[in-house]
Short mmCIF file of C-alpha atoms in Angstrom, two decimals:
data_model
loop_
_atom_site.label_atom_id
_atom_site.label_comp_id
_atom_site.label_asym_id
_atom_site.label_seq_id
_atom_site.Cartn_x
_atom_site.Cartn_y
_atom_site.Cartn_z
CA MET A 1 24.85 -1.69 7.89
CA SER A 2 26.59 -4.76 9.31
CA LYS A 3 24.56 -7.69 10.14
CA ILE A 4 22.86 -6.89 13.02
CA TYR A 5 20.89 -10.32 13.62
CA LYS A 6 22.18 -13.33 12.82
CA SER A 7 20.27 -16.95 12.31
CA SER A 8 20.52 -19.44 14.93
CA SER A 9 19.90 -22.15 12.41
CA SER A 10 21.90 -23.25 9.51
CA GLU A 11 20.23 -22.07 5.98
CA ALA A 12 19.43 -25.35 4.70
CA GLY A 13 17.32 -23.30 1.66
CA GLY A 14 18.90 -20.71 -0.61
CA THR A 15 18.64 -17.31 -0.28
CA SER A 16 17.22 -15.63 -3.41
CA LEU A 17 14.22 -14.86 -5.47
CA ALA A 18 13.09 -16.00 -8.75
CA PRO A 19 11.41 -14.60 -11.95
CA GLY A 20 8.32 -16.18 -11.51
CA LEU A 21 6.10 -13.08 -12.35
CA LYS A 22 5.19 -12.89 -16.51
CA GLN A 23 4.69 -9.53 -17.97
CA ARG A 24 1.09 -9.67 -17.99
CA HIS A 25 1.18 -10.40 -14.21
CA VAL A 26 3.33 -7.11 -13.35
CA THR A 27 0.94 -5.00 -15.86
CA MET A 28 -2.05 -5.98 -14.20
CA LEU A 29 -0.77 -5.67 -10.68
CA SER A 30 0.30 -1.86 -11.98
CA ILE A 31 -2.90 -0.94 -13.47
CA ALA A 32 -5.13 -2.32 -10.59
CA GLY A 33 -2.71 -2.17 -7.51
CA VAL A 34 -3.94 1.19 -6.93
CA ILE A 35 -7.72 0.14 -6.36
CA GLY A 36 -8.89 -1.34 -3.08
CA ALA A 37 -11.83 -1.18 -0.73
CA GLY A 38 -11.25 2.66 -0.29
CA LEU A 39 -12.46 3.62 -3.29
CA PHE A 40 -15.62 1.63 -3.38
CA VAL A 41 -16.54 2.14 0.31
CA GLY A 42 -14.60 5.17 1.84
CA SER A 43 -14.73 7.44 -1.04
CA GLY A 44 -18.16 7.89 0.48
CA HIS A 45 -17.04 9.35 3.66
CA ALA A 46 -14.47 12.00 1.66
CA ILE A 47 -17.64 12.94 -0.72
CA ALA A 48 -19.97 13.42 2.11
CA ALA A 49 -17.29 15.73 3.82
CA ALA A 50 -16.09 18.06 1.54
CA GLY A 51 -18.61 18.06 -0.95
CA PRO A 52 -17.71 17.89 -4.68
CA ALA A 53 -14.97 19.75 -3.99
CA VAL A 54 -13.67 16.23 -2.69
CA LEU A 55 -12.22 16.09 -6.67
CA LEU A 56 -9.68 18.66 -5.57
CA SER A 57 -8.85 16.16 -3.15
CA TYR A 58 -8.21 13.53 -5.06
CA LEU A 59 -6.77 15.85 -7.46
CA ALA A 60 -3.77 17.10 -5.07
CA ALA A 61 -3.45 13.41 -3.86
CA GLY A 62 -3.11 12.19 -7.06
CA THR A 63 -0.42 14.47 -7.98
CA LEU A 64 1.40 13.43 -5.23
CA VAL A 65 0.90 9.87 -6.06
CA VAL A 66 2.32 10.64 -9.60
CA LEU A 67 5.48 12.61 -8.46
CA VAL A 68 6.83 10.37 -5.75
CA MET A 69 6.25 6.89 -7.95
CA ARG A 70 8.42 9.26 -10.41
CA MET A 71 10.94 9.55 -8.10
CA LEU A 72 10.52 6.04 -7.04
CA GLY A 73 10.49 4.85 -10.33
CA GLU A 74 14.13 6.32 -11.29
CA MET A 75 15.43 4.90 -8.31
CA ALA A 76 14.12 1.38 -9.28
CA VAL A 77 14.77 1.56 -12.56
CA ALA A 78 18.75 2.15 -12.34
CA SER A 79 18.94 -0.52 -9.56
CA PRO A 80 15.77 -3.04 -9.11
CA ASP A 81 15.65 -4.69 -5.89
CA THR A 82 12.87 -6.34 -3.40
CA GLY A 83 13.65 -3.74 -0.67
CA SER A 84 12.86 -0.75 -3.11
CA PHE A 85 12.52 2.39 -0.91
CA SER A 86 13.87 0.97 1.43
CA THR A 87 16.93 -0.24 0.70
CA TYR A 88 17.61 3.31 -1.38
CA ALA A 89 16.89 4.97 2.16
CA SER A 90 19.81 3.04 3.30
CA ARG A 91 22.41 3.76 0.32
CA ALA A 92 20.95 7.62 0.17
CA ILE A 93 21.02 8.74 3.41
CA ALA A 94 21.97 6.02 6.08
CA PRO A 95 21.19 2.82 7.12
CA TRP A 96 18.98 3.97 9.55
CA ALA A 97 16.53 5.11 7.32
CA GLY A 98 16.30 2.05 5.47
CA PHE A 99 15.88 -0.12 8.91
CA THR A 100 13.15 2.77 10.19
CA ILE A 101 11.09 2.95 7.23
CA GLY A 102 11.53 -0.86 6.39
CA TRP A 103 10.21 -1.74 9.58
CA LEU A 104 7.24 0.50 9.25
CA TYR A 105 6.18 -0.49 6.05
CA TRP A 106 6.20 -3.98 7.24
CA TRP A 107 4.03 -3.17 9.97
CA PHE A 108 1.72 -1.13 7.77
CA TRP A 109 0.88 -4.15 5.61
CA VAL A 110 0.96 -6.47 9.04
CA LEU A 111 -1.86 -4.38 9.86
CA VAL A 112 -3.64 -4.16 6.25
CA ILE A 113 -3.95 -8.27 6.32
CA PRO A 114 -6.53 -7.80 9.20
CA LEU A 115 -8.37 -4.97 8.16
CA GLU A 116 -8.77 -6.39 4.42
CA ALA A 117 -10.05 -9.86 6.24
CA ILE A 118 -12.39 -8.04 8.82
CA ALA A 119 -14.19 -6.40 5.42
CA ALA A 120 -14.42 -9.52 3.30
CA ALA A 121 -15.45 -11.50 6.96
CA ALA A 122 -18.37 -8.71 6.96
CA ILE A 123 -19.50 -9.29 3.50
CA LEU A 124 -19.50 -13.44 3.77
CA HIS A 125 -21.03 -13.06 7.38
CA SER A 126 -24.03 -11.02 5.80
CA TRP A 127 -24.16 -14.04 3.22
CA PHE A 128 -23.86 -17.02 5.46
CA PRO A 129 -25.13 -15.33 8.83
CA THR A 130 -24.54 -19.00 10.72
CA ILE A 131 -20.90 -18.63 10.60
CA ASP A 132 -18.76 -16.54 13.21
CA THR A 133 -17.11 -13.70 11.05
CA TRP A 134 -13.54 -14.51 12.93
CA ILE A 135 -13.81 -17.95 11.29
CA PHE A 136 -14.58 -16.20 7.86
CA ALA A 137 -11.37 -13.82 8.34
CA LEU A 138 -8.75 -16.28 9.47
CA SER A 139 -10.06 -18.57 6.69
CA VAL A 140 -9.69 -16.01 3.85
CA THR A 141 -6.42 -14.98 5.20
CA CYS A 142 -5.10 -18.43 5.84
CA GLY A 143 -6.08 -19.71 2.16
CA LEU A 144 -4.45 -16.36 0.96
CA THR A 145 -1.43 -17.54 2.80
CA LEU A 146 -1.12 -20.68 1.01
CA SER A 147 -0.92 -19.22 -2.61
CA ASN A 148 1.60 -17.05 -1.45
CA LEU A 149 3.47 -19.81 0.04
CA TYR A 150 2.94 -21.46 -3.33
CA SER A 151 5.17 -19.83 -5.54
CA VAL A 152 5.61 -16.01 -6.66
CA ALA A 153 4.05 -17.18 -10.27
CA ARG A 154 0.70 -18.03 -7.85
CA TYR A 155 0.37 -14.33 -6.20
CA GLY A 156 0.97 -12.96 -9.61
CA GLU A 157 -1.65 -15.42 -11.12
CA PHE A 158 -4.17 -14.56 -8.04
CA GLU A 159 -3.80 -11.06 -8.09
CA PHE A 160 -4.19 -10.66 -12.15
CA TRP A 161 -7.52 -12.21 -12.21
CA PHE A 162 -8.36 -10.14 -8.87
CA ALA A 163 -7.11 -6.88 -10.63
CA LEU A 164 -9.03 -7.89 -14.05
CA ALA A 165 -12.29 -8.18 -12.22
CA LYS A 166 -11.79 -4.54 -10.35
CA VAL A 167 -10.40 -2.90 -13.76
CA LEU A 168 -13.71 -4.10 -15.41
CA ALA A 169 -15.98 -3.56 -12.45
CA ILE A 170 -14.96 0.12 -12.63
CA ILE A 171 -15.10 0.57 -16.38
CA THR A 172 -18.07 -0.74 -16.31
CA PHE A 173 -19.35 1.64 -13.78
CA ILE A 174 -17.83 4.41 -15.64
CA ILE A 175 -19.88 3.63 -19.04
CA VAL A 176 -23.51 3.07 -17.26
CA CYS A 177 -22.41 6.32 -15.55
CA ALA A 178 -21.71 8.30 -18.26
CA VAL A 179 -24.71 6.73 -20.17
CA ALA A 180 -26.76 7.84 -17.59
CA LEU A 181 -25.86 10.99 -17.87
CA VAL A 182 -26.73 11.79 -21.35
CA GLY A 183 -29.93 10.52 -20.89
CA GLY A 184 -29.16 6.74 -22.38
CA LEU A 185 -31.23 4.75 -19.39
CA PRO A 186 -34.76 5.00 -19.71
CA ASN A 187 -37.00 5.99 -16.75
CA ARG A 188 -33.76 7.37 -15.28
CA GLU A 189 -33.25 10.76 -15.26
CA VAL A 190 -30.14 12.33 -13.53
CA SER A 191 -29.76 16.30 -12.92
CA GLY A 192 -26.05 16.11 -13.50
CA ILE A 193 -23.34 17.90 -11.77
CA GLY A 194 -24.17 21.16 -12.63
CA ALA A 195 -27.49 20.66 -11.28
CA LEU A 196 -26.37 19.01 -7.86
CA ILE A 197 -23.94 22.28 -7.52
CA SER A 198 -26.12 24.72 -7.30
CA ALA A 199 -29.04 23.16 -5.81
CA ASN A 200 -27.00 21.88 -2.64
CA GLY A 201 -24.85 24.80 -1.56
CA GLY A 202 -22.20 24.87 -4.29
CA PHE A 203 -18.59 23.31 -4.90
CA ALA A 204 -17.32 23.85 -1.88
CA PRO A 205 -20.68 23.93 0.63
CA ASN A 206 -18.55 22.93 3.90
CA GLY A 207 -15.85 25.27 2.56
CA TYR A 208 -12.36 24.26 1.72
CA GLY A 209 -11.01 23.42 5.14
CA PRO A 210 -12.91 19.79 4.73
CA VAL A 211 -11.26 19.54 1.29
CA LEU A 212 -7.81 19.37 3.17
CA GLY A 213 -8.80 17.16 5.75
CA ALA A 214 -10.33 14.76 2.71
CA LEU A 215 -7.54 15.30 0.93
CA LEU A 216 -5.21 13.13 4.05
CA THR A 217 -8.34 10.86 4.03
CA THR A 218 -7.77 10.24 -0.09
CA MET A 219 -3.80 10.27 0.46
CA PHE A 220 -4.13 7.25 2.11
CA SER A 221 -6.52 5.60 -0.56
CA PHE A 222 -3.09 5.36 -3.10
CA MET A 223 -1.40 3.22 -0.39
CA GLY A 224 -0.24 0.54 -2.62
CA THR A 225 0.87 2.09 -5.89
CA GLU A 226 4.68 1.57 -4.99
CA ILE A 227 4.59 -2.36 -4.83
CA VAL A 228 4.98 -3.04 -8.66
CA THR A 229 8.24 -1.55 -7.55
CA ILE A 230 8.70 -4.67 -5.18
CA ALA A 231 7.11 -7.20 -7.19
CA ALA A 232 8.94 -6.16 -10.55
CA ALA A 233 12.16 -7.69 -9.02
CA GLU A 234 10.61 -10.83 -9.12
CA SER A 235 10.02 -10.32 -12.90
CA HIS A 236 11.86 -10.46 -16.35
CA ASN A 237 13.51 -6.86 -16.64
CA PRO A 238 12.20 -5.28 -13.98
CA SER A 239 14.10 -2.02 -14.98
CA LYS A 240 11.46 -1.94 -18.27
CA GLN A 241 8.36 -3.25 -16.42
CA ILE A 242 9.26 -0.55 -13.72
CA ALA A 243 9.74 2.45 -16.30
CA ARG A 244 6.56 0.96 -18.03
CA ALA A 245 4.26 0.78 -14.66
CA THR A 246 5.59 4.19 -13.45
CA ASN A 247 4.77 5.98 -17.18
CA SER A 248 0.75 4.57 -16.22
CA VAL A 249 0.16 5.84 -13.23
CA ILE A 250 -1.07 8.70 -14.42
CA TRP A 251 -4.04 7.72 -16.45
CA ARG A 252 -4.37 4.82 -14.11
CA ILE A 253 -5.48 7.36 -11.31
CA GLY A 254 -7.09 9.53 -13.51
CA LEU A 255 -9.70 6.87 -15.11
CA PHE A 256 -10.41 4.73 -11.68
CA TYR A 257 -10.37 7.79 -9.21
CA ILE A 258 -10.87 11.39 -10.54
CA VAL A 259 -13.47 10.18 -13.47
CA SER A 260 -15.17 7.55 -11.09
CA ILE A 261 -15.59 10.13 -8.10
CA PHE A 262 -16.70 12.65 -10.97
CA MET A 263 -19.79 10.65 -11.97
CA ILE A 264 -20.46 9.67 -8.59
CA VAL A 265 -20.44 13.38 -7.62
CA SER A 266 -22.97 14.14 -10.82
CA ILE A 267 -25.23 11.94 -9.98
CA VAL A 268 -25.62 11.49 -6.36
CA PRO A 269 -25.79 14.77 -4.02
CA TRP A 270 -23.17 15.23 -1.37
CA ASN A 271 -25.03 15.52 0.94
CA ASP A 272 -27.22 12.39 0.92
CA PRO A 273 -27.26 10.88 4.24
CA ALA A 274 -26.75 7.12 2.71
CA LEU A 275 -23.62 7.95 1.00
CA ALA A 276 -21.05 7.46 3.67
CA ALA A 277 -23.32 4.84 5.32
CA VAL A 278 -23.48 2.11 2.14
CA GLY A 279 -20.85 3.29 -0.04
CA SER A 280 -20.42 6.06 -3.11
CA TYR A 281 -20.43 3.08 -5.55
CA GLN A 282 -23.58 1.67 -4.21
CA ARG A 283 -25.58 4.69 -3.53
CA ALA A 284 -25.02 5.56 -7.18
CA LEU A 285 -26.08 2.30 -8.67
CA GLU A 286 -29.08 2.79 -6.42
CA TYR A 287 -30.08 6.12 -8.03
CA LEU A 288 -29.69 4.51 -11.37
CA GLN A 289 -31.84 1.85 -9.86
CA ILE A 290 -29.62 -0.84 -11.14
CA PRO A 291 -31.13 -4.28 -10.11
CA ASN A 292 -29.10 -5.70 -7.06
CA ALA A 293 -27.10 -2.92 -6.48
CA LYS A 294 -25.77 -3.87 -2.99
CA PHE A 295 -25.26 -7.84 -4.03
CA ILE A 296 -23.00 -6.19 -6.99
CA VAL A 297 -20.79 -3.72 -4.85
CA ASP A 298 -20.68 -6.56 -2.50
CA VAL A 299 -19.05 -9.02 -4.81
CA VAL A 300 -16.87 -6.30 -6.53
CA VAL A 301 -15.41 -5.04 -2.56
CA LEU A 302 -15.07 -8.71 -1.88
CA ILE A 303 -12.82 -9.22 -4.89
CA ALA A 304 -11.02 -5.98 -4.17
CA VAL A 305 -10.10 -6.39 0.01
CA ALA A 306 -9.40 -10.18 -1.59
CA SER A 307 -6.48 -8.84 -3.50
CA CYS A 308 -5.63 -6.12 -1.04
CA LEU A 309 -4.93 -8.86 1.41
CA ASN A 310 -3.54 -11.49 -0.78
CA SER A 311 -0.66 -8.14 -1.68
CA ALA A 312 -0.28 -7.33 2.05
CA ILE A 313 0.74 -10.56 2.64
CA TYR A 314 3.17 -11.04 -0.37
CA THR A 315 4.36 -7.02 0.40
CA ALA A 316 5.31 -7.51 4.05
CA SER A 317 7.06 -10.64 3.18
CA ARG A 318 9.33 -9.43 0.39
CA MET A 319 10.17 -5.99 3.07
CA LEU A 320 10.88 -8.75 5.68
CA PHE A 321 12.76 -10.83 3.54
CA SER A 322 14.61 -7.87 2.00
CA LEU A 323 15.85 -6.66 5.71
CA ALA A 324 17.08 -10.17 6.78
CA LYS A 325 19.21 -10.35 3.64
CA ARG A 326 20.45 -6.98 4.84
CA GLY A 327 21.33 -7.91 7.94
CA GLU A 328 18.29 -5.88 9.77
CA ALA A 329 15.81 -8.86 10.77
CA PRO A 330 16.54 -12.33 11.96
CA GLY A 331 18.36 -14.52 9.37
CA PHE A 332 16.01 -17.48 9.26
CA LEU A 333 13.69 -15.01 7.45
CA LYS A 334 15.85 -14.85 4.06
CA VAL A 335 15.68 -18.56 3.46
CA THR A 336 13.86 -19.51 0.30
CA THR A 337 12.03 -22.75 -0.59
CA LEU A 338 13.15 -24.31 -4.38
CA ALA A 339 10.80 -22.42 -5.62
CA LYS A 340 12.84 -19.46 -4.09
CA VAL A 341 9.44 -18.24 -1.90
CA PRO A 342 10.68 -16.63 1.42
CA ARG A 343 8.51 -18.68 3.48
CA TYR A 344 9.20 -18.16 6.56
CA ALA A 345 8.84 -14.35 6.27
CA VAL A 346 5.19 -14.91 4.67
CA ILE A 347 4.62 -17.37 7.89
CA ALA A 348 6.07 -14.51 9.97
CA SER A 349 3.95 -12.03 8.81
CA THR A 350 0.43 -13.72 8.44
CA ALA A 351 1.11 -14.77 12.05
CA ILE A 352 1.22 -11.09 13.14
CA GLY A 353 -1.98 -10.27 11.10
CA CYS A 354 -3.60 -13.13 12.28
CA PHE A 355 -2.82 -12.62 15.57
CA THR A 356 -3.95 -8.87 15.76
CA THR A 357 -7.52 -10.29 13.65
CA VAL A 358 -8.05 -12.22 16.97
CA ILE A 359 -7.26 -9.17 18.88
CA ASN A 360 -9.57 -7.30 17.03
CA TYR A 361 -12.85 -9.89 18.13
CA PHE A 362 -11.47 -10.72 21.48
CA ALA A 363 -9.24 -8.38 23.05
CA PRO A 364 -10.61 -4.74 23.94
CA GLU A 365 -11.24 -2.47 21.00
CA ARG A 366 -9.38 -0.04 22.18
CA LEU A 367 -6.14 -2.03 22.10
CA PHE A 368 -6.96 -2.88 18.00
CA SER A 369 -7.31 0.98 17.77
CA PHE A 370 -3.94 2.01 19.07
CA LEU A 371 -2.50 -0.68 16.81
CA LEU A 372 -4.38 0.25 13.81
CA ALA A 373 -3.04 4.41 15.01
CA THR A 374 0.73 3.52 14.85
CA SER A 375 0.49 3.28 11.14
CA GLY A 376 -2.03 6.19 10.35
CA ALA A 377 1.20 8.26 8.88
CA VAL A 378 3.18 5.68 7.20
CA ALA A 379 2.31 6.61 3.96
CA LEU A 380 3.33 9.94 4.24
CA LEU A 381 6.63 9.25 6.17
CA VAL A 382 7.29 6.86 2.99
CA TYR A 383 6.25 9.32 0.91
CA LEU A 384 9.12 11.75 2.31
CA VAL A 385 11.81 9.18 2.82
CA ILE A 386 11.48 8.57 -1.15
CA ALA A 387 11.59 12.17 -1.88
CA ILE A 388 14.88 12.89 0.01
CA SER A 389 16.23 9.49 -0.65
CA GLN A 390 15.48 10.48 -4.69
CA LEU A 391 17.51 13.82 -3.81
CA ARG A 392 20.45 12.12 -2.74
CA MET A 393 20.44 9.14 -5.34
CA ARG A 394 20.88 11.26 -8.08
CA LYS A 395 23.83 13.29 -6.77
CA LYS A 396 25.36 9.19 -5.83
CA LEU A 397 24.30 8.03 -9.32
CA ILE A 398 25.96 10.34 -11.70
CA SER A 399 29.15 10.73 -9.30
CA ASN A 400 29.45 7.01 -9.62
CA GLY A 401 29.56 7.58 -13.37
CA HIS A 402 26.01 5.74 -13.62
CA SER A 403 23.46 7.37 -16.21
CA VAL A 404 20.17 8.31 -14.84
CA ASP A 405 17.71 6.65 -17.99
CA PHE A 406 14.22 7.15 -16.17
CA LYS A 407 14.09 10.92 -14.71
CA MET A 408 12.66 13.01 -12.23
CA TRP A 409 10.80 15.73 -13.81
CA LEU A 410 12.29 19.30 -12.97
CA TYR A 411 14.49 18.13 -10.74
CA PRO A 412 15.65 19.35 -8.13
CA GLY A 413 12.55 21.83 -8.03
CA LEU A 414 9.99 19.67 -7.57
CA THR A 415 11.34 16.97 -5.50
CA TRP A 416 11.50 19.71 -2.81
CA ALA A 417 8.20 20.76 -3.77
CA VAL A 418 6.85 17.33 -2.74
CA ILE A 419 9.18 17.42 0.40
CA VAL A 420 7.55 20.66 1.48
CA PHE A 421 4.31 19.51 1.01
CA ILE A 422 4.56 15.79 3.31
CA VAL A 423 6.00 18.18 5.86
CA GLY A 424 3.18 20.84 5.55
CA ALA A 425 0.41 17.98 5.42
CA LEU A 426 2.20 15.82 8.85
CA GLY A 427 1.89 19.50 10.56
CA LEU A 428 -1.56 19.55 9.28
CA MET A 429 -2.81 16.19 10.95
CA LEU A 430 -0.63 17.50 14.01
CA THR A 431 -3.52 20.18 14.05
CA LEU A 432 -6.79 18.08 13.24
CA PRO A 433 -8.08 16.33 16.25
CA ALA A 434 -8.85 13.68 13.79
CA HIS A 435 -6.02 12.84 12.76
CA GLN A 436 -3.32 14.07 15.63
CA GLY A 437 -3.27 10.50 17.57
CA GLU A 438 -2.06 8.69 14.29
CA VAL A 439 1.01 11.25 13.74
CA LEU A 440 1.81 11.03 17.59
CA ALA A 441 1.62 7.11 17.38
CA THR A 442 3.44 6.50 14.27
CA ALA A 443 6.19 9.10 15.33
CA GLY A 444 6.27 7.08 18.71
CA LEU A 445 7.01 3.77 16.91
CA ALA A 446 9.29 5.24 14.51
CA ALA A 447 11.70 6.41 17.20
CA ILE A 448 11.36 3.26 19.03
CA VAL A 449 12.33 1.77 15.95
CA VAL A 450 15.48 4.04 15.48
CA CYS A 451 16.57 3.44 18.63
CA THR A 452 16.34 -0.17 18.44
CA GLY A 453 18.39 -0.03 14.94
CA LEU A 454 20.82 2.01 15.99
CA LEU A 455 21.24 0.25 19.57
CA VAL A 456 21.30 -3.19 17.93
CA LYS A 457 24.00 -2.03 15.13
CA ARG A 458 25.98 -0.77 18.11
CA ARG A 459 26.41 -3.99 19.61
CA SER A 460 26.86 -5.56 16.53
CA ASP A 461 29.37 -3.30 15.87
CA SER A 462 31.71 -3.47 19.22
CA LYS A 463 31.60 -7.00 18.67
CA SER A 464 32.77 -7.01 15.21
CA TRP A 465 35.70 -4.91 16.20
CA ALA A 466 36.68 -6.31 19.42
CA PRO A 467 40.12 -7.38 19.29
CA ALA A 468 40.60 -11.09 19.26
CA ARG A 469 41.38 -12.64 22.40
CA PRO A 470 45.03 -14.10 22.64
CA ARG A 471 45.46 -18.03 22.46
CA GLN A 472 46.93 -19.25 25.94
CA ASP A 473 49.53 -21.68 25.50
CA ALA A 474 48.65 -25.15 25.85
CA ASN A 475 51.90 -25.94 27.91
CA SER A 476 51.35 -22.88 30.50
#
């Protein structure tokens, strides 16, 4: 796409990023990037809706993510790029596709900023009730923004320790639950999944309809797995890092989601009223009579939301930077500091996030809910674009003489299966009242973005192809 925005100021800084992320940063980011507050808290709602059969929801959603990451990995290994799937969509489908999915993805993560800031603020307010929650929300956001402005290595270091804490917390939780299930904890008897299933209506007590609904909920829990393909572009030997991260996605989802959820449904009855209210992890620890269960989970969730907020700022800024580099966002957003940080892209993304945080506290609730609805189906659209891009990119790579070293399995059959599945999931969302508004709002926003991109490109093309005005003779 020709440049459709131009910077109005001269670019004093550079326009390139530095490979400041170390191997341990990318490795830990790839391991824990999929772990968010949705696992610790949101999973309780999915279990309460579907019962033990929620395991099928997580298994199906996890399988989809594994396949999508394999497709994205194929393209990213062949051509690492900060714009990731947005760049690949521009090359494989059309410039408007990359433009649209890039801006929608940026908007998704911009809205994650206030969501995670509000969640962190709620926990901090419960500890320090004299301080208003909006002050905590803005303080946490500004603090992590400063870390992102310093250098990419600082972001990587913060995320390394955040991720390590999340991983250790989940592994410890699984070990404690496993010991309890085999009778290793004194005076703490647990029934096990078999007894809980037989005593509470079976494996799918509400039928398999809620399993489909829970599938949509769990699917969005995995959003963030693809961040590693964006971050790896700022590391040494990005192709190797991406291949390693993509190969590990199977055991990551299997351990952190499938195994941990299995432990929970083996200990807590699915119809426990407190399951959705306090969160699945906290309720499981309460059943095991672990002292200070709420405080322990609050600390872990606070770390998780801080990690997600940190990644949201980073991811939104890098996508905005990539759009600017391709001429699809204002030119000043691609300017980097001496430390090779896209400062203006970070500030712009955070500013919108802070503004929506303020809207949540001081504007009518409907406005914030509507803004959230506009990003409700972005995850599925991203997955769909990745699948279509990979379907077309493989042919282009081969026709141009490039070798495909990291391949999608059973191409093109599995790619087509993913496309059909995602289209079916979007169709299912349109039939469910709880998700119908999200699909329509996201579709409306996508239509506006597409039209904007096509309109501005047409104007840019008409200017670039306009015939030069003949010079007037100075003596005439």
